[in-house]
GROMACS .gro file of N, CA and C in nm:
model
  378
    1HIS      N    1   0.723  -4.284   2.959
    1HIS     CA    2   0.623  -4.245   3.055
    1HIS      C    3   0.636  -4.329   3.181
    2VAL      N    4   0.586  -4.273   3.290
    2VAL     CA    5   0.593  -4.339   3.420
    2VAL      C    6   0.454  -4.342   3.480
    3GLN      N    7   0.416  -4.455   3.535
    3GLN     CA    8   0.290  -4.466   3.607
    3GLN      C    9   0.320  -4.487   3.755
    4LEU      N   10   0.241  -4.422   3.839
    4LEU     CA   11   0.263  -4.429   3.983
    4LEU      C   12   0.133  -4.469   4.053
    5VAL      N   13   0.144  -4.563   4.145
    5VAL     CA   14   0.028  -4.607   4.220
    5VAL      C   15   0.062  -4.609   4.368
    6GLU      N   16  -0.012  -4.532   4.445
    6GLU     CA   17   0.011  -4.527   4.589
    6GLU      C   18  -0.077  -4.626   4.663
    7SER      N   19  -0.033  -4.665   4.781
    7SER     CA   20  -0.112  -4.752   4.866
    7SER      C   21  -0.071  -4.731   5.011
    8GLY      N   22  -0.157  -4.776   5.103
    8GLY     CA   23  -0.120  -4.778   5.243
    8GLY      C   24  -0.175  -4.667   5.329
    9GLY      N   25  -0.252  -4.577   5.273
    9GLY     CA   26  -0.309  -4.471   5.357
    9GLY      C   27  -0.414  -4.527   5.452
   10GLY      N   28  -0.467  -4.440   5.536
   10GLY     CA   29  -0.570  -4.482   5.629
   10GLY      C   30  -0.580  -4.386   5.746
   11SER      N   31  -0.644  -4.434   5.851
   11SER     CA   32  -0.664  -4.352   5.970
   11SER      C   33  -0.583  -4.408   6.085
   12VAL      N   34  -0.530  -4.319   6.166
   12VAL     CA   35  -0.448  -4.358   6.280
   12VAL      C   36  -0.463  -4.253   6.388
   13GLU      N   37  -0.444  -4.294   6.512
   13GLU     CA   38  -0.453  -4.200   6.622
   13GLU      C   39  -0.326  -4.118   6.633
   14THR      N   40  -0.338  -4.004   6.698
   14THR     CA   41  -0.222  -3.919   6.721
   14THR      C   42  -0.111  -3.998   6.790
   15GLY      N   43   0.009  -3.983   6.737
   15GLY     CA   44   0.123  -4.055   6.790
   15GLY      C   45   0.149  -4.188   6.724
   16GLY      N   46   0.057  -4.230   6.640
   16GLY     CA   47   0.070  -4.359   6.573
   16GLY      C   48   0.158  -4.351   6.449
   17SER      N   49   0.165  -4.464   6.379
   17SER     CA   50   0.249  -4.475   6.260
   17SER      C   51   0.170  -4.529   6.143
   18LEU      N   52   0.213  -4.490   6.024
   18LEU     CA   53   0.159  -4.543   5.900
   18LEU      C   54   0.272  -4.551   5.800
   19ARG      N   55   0.258  -4.644   5.708
   19ARG     CA   56   0.353  -4.655   5.599
   19ARG      C   57   0.276  -4.649   5.468
   20ILE      N   58   0.316  -4.558   5.382
   20ILE     CA   59   0.257  -4.551   5.249
   20ILE      C   60   0.363  -4.582   5.146
   21SER      N   61   0.319  -4.645   5.038
   21SER     CA   62   0.412  -4.689   4.934
   21SER      C   63   0.366  -4.640   4.798
   22CYS      N   64   0.461  -4.635   4.709
   22CYS     CA   65   0.435  -4.592   4.571
   22CYS      C   66   0.512  -4.686   4.479
   23ILE      N   67   0.439  -4.749   4.390
   23ILE     CA   68   0.501  -4.838   4.293
   23ILE      C   69   0.507  -4.768   4.158
   24ALA      N   70   0.626  -4.760   4.103
   24ALA     CA   71   0.645  -4.697   3.972
   24ALA      C   72   0.658  -4.805   3.865
   25SER      N   73   0.602  -4.777   3.750
   25SER     CA   74   0.617  -4.866   3.635
   25SER      C   75   0.636  -4.784   3.510
   26GLY      N   76   0.679  -4.850   3.406
   26GLY     CA   77   0.707  -4.779   3.281
   26GLY      C   78   0.855  -4.748   3.270
   27SER      N   79   0.887  -4.625   3.236
   27SER     CA   80   1.028  -4.586   3.213
   27SER      C   81   1.099  -4.556   3.345
   28ILE      N   82   1.116  -4.659   3.424
   28ILE     CA   83   1.173  -4.643   3.558
   28ILE      C   84   1.317  -4.592   3.551
   29ASP      N   85   1.392  -4.638   3.454
   29ASP     CA   86   1.533  -4.598   3.444
   29ASP      C   87   1.550  -4.448   3.421
   30ALA      N   88   1.445  -4.381   3.376
   30ALA     CA   89   1.453  -4.237   3.349
   30ALA      C   90   1.424  -4.153   3.473
   31ILE      N   91   1.382  -4.218   3.582
   31ILE     CA   92   1.346  -4.142   3.702
   31ILE      C   93   1.470  -4.093   3.775
   32MET      N   94   1.476  -3.964   3.800
   32MET     CA   95   1.587  -3.903   3.872
   32MET      C   96   1.555  -3.888   4.021
   33TYR      N   97   1.436  -3.843   4.049
   33TYR     CA   98   1.392  -3.823   4.187
   33TYR      C   99   1.251  -3.881   4.201
   34MET      N  100   1.226  -3.932   4.320
   34MET     CA  101   1.089  -3.962   4.358
   34MET      C  102   1.059  -3.885   4.485
   35ALA      N  103   0.933  -3.852   4.503
   35ALA     CA  104   0.899  -3.765   4.614
   35ALA      C  105   0.758  -3.791   4.663
   36TRP      N  106   0.735  -3.744   4.781
   36TRP     CA  107   0.601  -3.740   4.839
   36TRP      C  108   0.564  -3.594   4.865
   37PHE      N  109   0.448  -3.557   4.818
   37PHE     CA  110   0.390  -3.427   4.847
   37PHE      C  111   0.258  -3.453   4.919
   38ARG      N  112   0.206  -3.350   4.982
   38ARG     CA  113   0.074  -3.365   5.045
   38ARG      C  114  -0.004  -3.236   5.027
   39LYS      N  115  -0.135  -3.253   5.033
   39LYS     CA  116  -0.223  -3.139   5.017
   39LYS      C  117  -0.330  -3.143   5.125
   40HIS      N  118  -0.332  -3.038   5.204
   40HIS     CA  119  -0.438  -3.020   5.302
   40HIS      C  120  -0.555  -2.952   5.234
   41PRO      N  121  -0.678  -2.982   5.275
   41PRO     CA  122  -0.793  -2.915   5.213
   41PRO      C  123  -0.780  -2.764   5.222
   42GLY      N  124  -0.798  -2.698   5.111
   42GLY     CA  125  -0.795  -2.553   5.109
   42GLY      C  126  -0.657  -2.492   5.106
   43LYS      N  127  -0.555  -2.576   5.102
   43LYS     CA  128  -0.418  -2.525   5.099
   43LYS      C  129  -0.346  -2.576   4.976
   44GLU      N  130  -0.233  -2.515   4.947
   44GLU     CA  131  -0.154  -2.559   4.833
   44GLU      C  132  -0.078  -2.687   4.867
   45ARG      N  133  -0.045  -2.759   4.763
   45ARG     CA  134   0.034  -2.880   4.778
   45ARG      C  135   0.173  -2.843   4.832
   46GLU      N  136   0.225  -2.924   4.921
   46GLU     CA  137   0.355  -2.896   4.980
   46GLU      C  138   0.443  -3.021   4.976
   47PRO      N  139   0.574  -3.002   4.966
   47PRO     CA  140   0.664  -3.117   4.966
   47PRO      C  141   0.676  -3.178   5.104
   48VAL      N  142   0.690  -3.308   5.107
   48VAL     CA  143   0.710  -3.380   5.231
   48VAL      C  144   0.852  -3.438   5.236
   49ALA      N  145   0.887  -3.513   5.133
   49ALA     CA  146   1.019  -3.575   5.129
   49ALA      C  147   1.052  -3.612   4.985
   50THR      N  148   1.180  -3.610   4.954
   50THR     CA  149   1.226  -3.651   4.822
   50THR      C  150   1.345  -3.744   4.837
   51ILE      N  151   1.368  -3.825   4.734
   51ILE     CA  152   1.484  -3.912   4.733
   51ILE      C  153   1.540  -3.917   4.592
   52ARG      N  154   1.671  -3.901   4.582
   52ARG     CA  155   1.737  -3.910   4.452
   52ARG      C  156   1.764  -4.058   4.425
   53THR      N  157   1.718  -4.106   4.313
   53THR     CA  158   1.721  -4.250   4.288
   53THR      C  159   1.862  -4.304   4.273
   54THR      N  160   1.956  -4.224   4.223
   54THR     CA  161   2.092  -4.273   4.200
   54THR      C  162   2.177  -4.274   4.326
   55THR      N  163   2.152  -4.180   4.415
   55THR     CA  164   2.238  -4.168   4.533
   55THR      C  165   2.165  -4.195   4.664
   56SER      N  166   2.033  -4.200   4.658
   56SER     CA  167   1.947  -4.214   4.776
   56SER      C  168   1.957  -4.095   4.870
   57SER      N  169   2.009  -3.983   4.823
   57SER     CA  170   2.011  -3.865   4.908
   57SER      C  171   1.868  -3.816   4.925
   58THR      N  172   1.839  -3.762   5.041
   58THR     CA  173   1.702  -3.728   5.076
   58THR      C  174   1.686  -3.582   5.118
   59TYR      N  175   1.563  -3.538   5.109
   59TYR     CA  176   1.521  -3.408   5.159
   59TYR      C  177   1.394  -3.430   5.241
   60TYR      N  178   1.382  -3.359   5.351
   60TYR     CA  179   1.261  -3.362   5.432
   60TYR      C  180   1.218  -3.220   5.463
   61SER      N  181   1.089  -3.198   5.461
   61SER     CA  182   1.040  -3.068   5.504
   61SER      C  183   1.061  -3.055   5.655
   62THR      N  184   1.068  -2.934   5.700
   62THR     CA  185   1.093  -2.908   5.843
   62THR      C  186   0.985  -2.973   5.929
   63SER      N  187   0.862  -2.973   5.878
   63SER     CA  188   0.750  -3.020   5.958
   63SER      C  189   0.752  -3.171   5.982
   64VAL      N  190   0.826  -3.246   5.899
   64VAL     CA  191   0.826  -3.392   5.915
   64VAL      C  192   0.964  -3.449   5.950
   65LYS      N  193   1.066  -3.367   5.944
   65LYS     CA  194   1.201  -3.415   5.968
   65LYS      C  195   1.211  -3.477   6.106
   66GLY      N  196   1.270  -3.595   6.111
   66GLY     CA  197   1.283  -3.666   6.237
   66GLY      C  198   1.168  -3.760   6.268
   67ARG      N  199   1.058  -3.745   6.193
   67ARG     CA  200   0.941  -3.831   6.214
   67ARG      C  201   0.914  -3.922   6.094
   68PHE      N  202   0.942  -3.871   5.976
   68PHE     CA  203   0.915  -3.945   5.852
   68PHE      C  204   1.046  -3.992   5.791
   69THR      N  205   1.040  -4.106   5.722
   69THR     CA  206   1.156  -4.158   5.652
   69THR      C  207   1.114  -4.204   5.514
   70ILE      N  208   1.184  -4.152   5.412
   70ILE     CA  209   1.159  -4.196   5.275
   70ILE      C  210   1.267  -4.295   5.236
   71SER      N  211   1.229  -4.399   5.165
   71SER     CA  212   1.326  -4.499   5.123
   71SER      C  213   1.283  -4.558   4.990
   72GLN      N  214   1.377  -4.624   4.924
   72GLN     CA  215   1.346  -4.689   4.797
   72GLN      C  216   1.399  -4.830   4.799
   73ASP      N  217   1.341  -4.917   4.720
   73ASP     CA  218   1.390  -5.053   4.713
   73ASP      C  219   1.506  -5.062   4.615
   74ASN      N  220   1.573  -5.175   4.613
   74ASN     CA  221   1.692  -5.190   4.529
   74ASN      C  222   1.661  -5.172   4.381
   75ALA      N  223   1.543  -5.210   4.341
   75ALA     CA  224   1.505  -5.196   4.201
   75ALA      C  225   1.466  -5.054   4.166
   76LYS      N  226   1.457  -4.968   4.270
   76LYS     CA  227   1.421  -4.827   4.254
   76LYS      C  228   1.284  -4.811   4.188
   77SER      N  229   1.198  -4.911   4.210
   77SER     CA  230   1.065  -4.900   4.153
   77SER      C  231   0.959  -4.876   4.260
   78THR      N  232   0.997  -4.887   4.386
   78THR     CA  233   0.904  -4.866   4.497
   78THR      C  234   0.964  -4.769   4.597
   79VAL      N  235   0.888  -4.669   4.630
   79VAL     CA  236   0.929  -4.571   4.730
   79VAL      C  237   0.830  -4.577   4.845
   80THR      N  238   0.885  -4.579   4.964
   80THR     CA  239   0.803  -4.591   5.084
   80THR      C  240   0.824  -4.470   5.174
   81LEU      N  241   0.718  -4.426   5.235
   81LEU     CA  242   0.725  -4.319   5.334
   81LEU      C  243   0.676  -4.376   5.467
   82GLN      N  244   0.769  -4.393   5.559
   82GLN     CA  245   0.736  -4.438   5.694
   82GLN      C  246   0.708  -4.315   5.778
   83MET      N  247   0.588  -4.310   5.833
   83MET     CA  248   0.546  -4.192   5.909
   83MET      C  249   0.523  -4.232   6.054
   84ASN      N  250   0.603  -4.174   6.142
   84ASN     CA  251   0.592  -4.202   6.285
   84ASN      C  252   0.551  -4.077   6.361
   85SER      N  253   0.507  -4.097   6.483
   85SER     CA  254   0.467  -3.984   6.569
   85SER      C  255   0.372  -3.890   6.496
   86LEU      N  256   0.273  -3.946   6.433
   86LEU     CA  257   0.182  -3.867   6.351
   86LEU      C  258   0.101  -3.769   6.434
   87LYS      N  259   0.078  -3.655   6.373
   87LYS     CA  260   0.005  -3.546   6.437
   87LYS      C  261  -0.119  -3.515   6.355
   88PRO      N  262  -0.219  -3.453   6.416
   88PRO     CA  263  -0.339  -3.417   6.339
   88PRO      C  264  -0.308  -3.330   6.217
   89GLU      N  265  -0.205  -3.247   6.228
   89GLU     CA  266  -0.170  -3.161   6.114
   89GLU      C  267  -0.106  -3.238   5.999
   90ASP      N  268  -0.077  -3.366   6.019
   90ASP     CA  269  -0.029  -3.450   5.909
   90ASP      C  270  -0.144  -3.502   5.823
   91THR      N  271  -0.267  -3.480   5.868
   91THR     CA  272  -0.383  -3.522   5.789
   91THR      C  273  -0.383  -3.450   5.656
   92ALA      N  274  -0.384  -3.528   5.549
   92ALA     CA  275  -0.376  -3.471   5.414
   92ALA      C  276  -0.387  -3.586   5.314
   93ARG      N  277  -0.399  -3.548   5.189
   93ARG     CA  278  -0.388  -3.646   5.082
   93ARG      C  279  -0.242  -3.644   5.037
   94TYR      N  280  -0.181  -3.759   5.035
   94TYR     CA  281  -0.040  -3.773   5.003
   94TYR      C  282  -0.024  -3.823   4.860
   95TYR      N  283   0.060  -3.753   4.785
   95TYR     CA  284   0.081  -3.785   4.644
   95TYR      C  285   0.225  -3.826   4.620
   96CYS      N  286   0.242  -3.932   4.545
   96CYS     CA  287   0.373  -3.975   4.499
   96CYS      C  288   0.402  -3.904   4.367
   97ALA      N  289   0.527  -3.866   4.347
   97ALA     CA  290   0.565  -3.798   4.224
   97ALA      C  291   0.701  -3.847   4.177
   98ALA      N  292   0.720  -3.842   4.046
   98ALA     CA  293   0.848  -3.882   3.987
   98ALA      C  294   0.897  -3.774   3.892
   99ALA      N  295   1.026  -3.747   3.902
   99ALA     CA  296   1.089  -3.651   3.811
   99ALA      C  297   1.185  -3.727   3.721
  100THR      N  298   1.171  -3.706   3.593
  100THR     CA  299   1.260  -3.768   3.496
  100THR      C  300   1.347  -3.661   3.432
  101SER      N  301   1.439  -3.706   3.353
  101SER     CA  302   1.525  -3.610   3.284
  101SER      C  303   1.442  -3.520   3.193
  102GLY      N  304   1.329  -3.571   3.147
  102GLY     CA  305   1.243  -3.490   3.062
  102GLY      C  306   1.165  -3.383   3.135
  103SER      N  307   1.138  -3.405   3.264
  103SER     CA  308   1.058  -3.308   3.339
  103SER      C  309   1.142  -3.218   3.429
  104TRP      N  310   1.267  -3.256   3.449
  104TRP     CA  311   1.352  -3.187   3.545
  104TRP      C  312   1.383  -3.045   3.499
  105LEU      N  313   1.356  -2.946   3.585
  105LEU     CA  314   1.379  -2.806   3.552
  105LEU      C  315   1.511  -2.755   3.609
  106GLY      N  316   1.570  -2.833   3.698
  106GLY     CA  317   1.698  -2.793   3.756
  106GLY      C  318   1.687  -2.713   3.884
  107SER      N  319   1.566  -2.699   3.935
  107SER     CA  320   1.552  -2.626   4.061
  107SER      C  321   1.564  -2.725   4.177
  108GLU      N  322   1.530  -2.682   4.297
  108GLU     CA  323   1.545  -2.769   4.413
  108GLU      C  324   1.455  -2.892   4.402
  109PRO      N  325   1.500  -3.006   4.456
  109PRO     CA  326   1.422  -3.130   4.445
  109PRO      C  327   1.282  -3.119   4.504
  110GLU      N  328   1.264  -3.028   4.599
  110GLU     CA  329   1.133  -3.015   4.660
  110GLU      C  330   1.037  -2.927   4.581
  111ASP      N  331   1.083  -2.876   4.469
  111ASP     CA  332   0.999  -2.794   4.382
  111ASP      C  333   0.911  -2.885   4.298
  112ASP      N  334   0.780  -2.876   4.316
  112ASP     CA  335   0.691  -2.970   4.248
  112ASP      C  336   0.688  -2.949   4.096
  113GLU      N  337   0.741  -2.836   4.049
  113GLU     CA  338   0.745  -2.813   3.905
  113GLU      C  339   0.841  -2.909   3.834
  114ASN      N  340   0.930  -2.973   3.910
  114ASN     CA  341   1.023  -3.068   3.851
  114ASN      C  342   0.959  -3.202   3.818
  115TYR      N  343   0.844  -3.227   3.876
  115TYR     CA  344   0.785  -3.360   3.871
  115TYR      C  345   0.678  -3.368   3.763
  116GLY      N  346   0.704  -3.457   3.668
  116GLY     CA  347   0.612  -3.467   3.555
  116GLY      C  348   0.511  -3.579   3.568
  117TYR      N  349   0.528  -3.661   3.671
  117TYR     CA  350   0.438  -3.776   3.687
  117TYR      C  351   0.388  -3.781   3.831
  118TRP      N  352   0.259  -3.805   3.843
  118TRP     CA  353   0.193  -3.802   3.972
  118TRP      C  354   0.099  -3.921   3.987
  119GLY      N  355   0.089  -3.970   4.110
  119GLY     CA  356  -0.012  -4.069   4.140
  119GLY      C  357  -0.143  -3.999   4.174
  120HIS      N  358  -0.244  -4.081   4.203
  120HIS     CA  359  -0.375  -4.025   4.235
  120HIS      C  360  -0.387  -3.986   4.382
  121GLY      N  361  -0.292  -4.030   4.462
  121GLY     CA  362  -0.292  -3.991   4.603
  121GLY      C  363  -0.354  -4.094   4.694
  122THR      N  364  -0.317  -4.085   4.820
  122THR     CA  365  -0.374  -4.172   4.923
  122THR      C  366  -0.399  -4.088   5.047
  123GLN      N  367  -0.514  -4.107   5.108
  123GLN     CA  368  -0.554  -4.023   5.221
  123GLN      C  369  -0.494  -4.074   5.351
  124VAL      N  370  -0.439  -3.980   5.428
  124VAL     CA  371  -0.389  -4.010   5.562
  124VAL      C  372  -0.466  -3.922   5.658
  125THR      N  373  -0.528  -3.984   5.758
  125THR     CA  374  -0.607  -3.910   5.854
  125THR      C  375  -0.557  -3.942   5.996
  126VAL      N  376  -0.524  -3.838   6.069
  126VAL     CA  377  -0.474  -3.854   6.206
  126VAL      C  378  -0.573  -3.789   6.302
   0.00000   0.00000   0.00000
C-alpha cells in the first residue's frame, strides 16, 4: 500500500507562483507513475501532470503546459508541482496520485483509472 500526503497549497494572485508537494510512503518501490490531478467545483477531475518514476518522463495537460513543472526527488518519494503564471482557472483542489503495478490498467498515464492511491488534496486559489 501507498500513502500520499500533499502540502503547499494556498492563495496567490494572478500571475503568481505556488509549489505543491506530495510525499509518498509505504510501498514506494511499487510506484510506476505519480501524478497530479485537479478538480474544479462542479466539474470532473482532470489530469494536470504525470511523471514516470523510472524514467522521469512527463505528461502535461494542454492547459498547464509551459507553466507547470512536475518533478521527483532522487528517492522517488516526493513529487513536486511548480506552478507559475497562475490563472484564475487554475483554482481547484489538487490531488496527488500514485499508480502501482497492481493498479495499472495499461491505458494512458493521464487516465485516472490507473491510479490506485490518492491523497486528500490541497486547495489552490488564484
